[in-house]
């Protein structure tokens, strides 16, 4: 018996039986069973089902699950081939790294084939603290606090301390955090699959020559994820928060007035300046409570706002025995000064708001852009951060060229035909999406109007010549053979030529150097 393990990609999970390319009973798997068989005439399709989330954590967990399935086939002595589409190829890569960790060569695996897979590249989180869990961070902070307090305490009476005591203090306070760091680095080297050079070398030595990558040069997922690294857009303009911050002036000025009205020391200071310039006898009439009555305070503050600005220009004597015309002039001058002051404060607050907004944009733009990239990559692993995507796994440095035109053109035509059929539906899609009130309703709209054959990325298995190429590839593996009916297929000679062209043009695969 020979086995083909199928691994679906992102958002493509489901039951073992169905119509999706990887499910038993689908059009593609039926075509495979009509084209390929084991040397004993028996062929088994074994789907690997995972949650299909766009998540590095999910893909790595699925890789461990797939590794267990492959190990079981290895133990049974069955020849097998693994086929993964989209991030299903990433799951296969993760499974092989898990196998490499166990030093399992998987000699029964004849081929592992990835279809339209954008392999995510990652780098280790720079700071150790970022790579720790909650419990690890708590220990780290405790030991760091212990170290800082210890360093400060050893300087008490340091003038007459002997060198041996200094060394003992350094060992006492610095030793625990040094030991903690060393243990964590050792555990990371044992646990990490992507930064262990020995493990990567084992994977390249034992699995690279059995890999075949089939991908279209215009594959939307591959190309878009590759382009994300260079994405540089201004999400927040320099003045995005200026208008909102300006609104704070409406709240700040009344708040300052309220604080002033409820502060007896401040009101006493204002009242002393006001009544030093106007009739002092008015104190008992306007300010009898001495700042404890908010209504009296409001009257004094109002007078102060009119009098105090002009007092900067006029001497105190000018306020005494002032005629009616002088008082009206004083009122007009006070209002003018207040208006100028308000204009200045508004201008200053606006300038400050623009400066703050500019600063926030410089902080928020890279943070938001980084989160958008992480969301697209599915970067949610604790110890490393996704930074790029390529056509080959992280443990290799070269991959395969895209599909030759005789295969690629058919996939593109299928996608173009689907787009042509979808265009008349776009008007209805927009209207229905506008009416959709829940995420589930939005999903239903897309399912009703789009088949996803509109994308090259999801059209590989709908093209007969591609399916035949994949079947031909599997038929060349030890333990597998092509059926007589497939060898008599009219496309057989051209498919054989396409396979030879792909294998001949394949780039050399080498371990990271």
XYZ file of C-alpha atoms in Angstrom, residues 146-162 164-174:
28
model
C 17.035 41.667 43.684
C 20.098 42.574 41.596
C 19.386 46.321 41.552
C 18.711 46.522 45.276
C 21.802 44.405 45.939
C 24.011 46.692 43.838
C 22.731 49.742 45.701
C 23.118 48.122 49.098
C 26.744 47.036 48.620
C 27.793 50.678 48.340
C 26.844 51.228 51.989
C 30.175 51.292 53.806
C 32.007 50.511 50.570
C 35.121 52.540 51.519
C 36.603 49.873 53.779
C 35.291 46.762 52.008
C 37.828 44.155 50.949
C 36.843 39.405 48.433
C 33.663 40.910 49.836
C 33.044 42.733 46.560
C 33.370 39.446 44.659
C 31.064 37.707 47.128
C 28.459 40.476 46.744
C 28.643 40.247 42.941
C 28.173 36.471 43.094
C 25.329 36.753 45.592
C 23.306 39.349 43.729
C 24.337 38.751 40.114
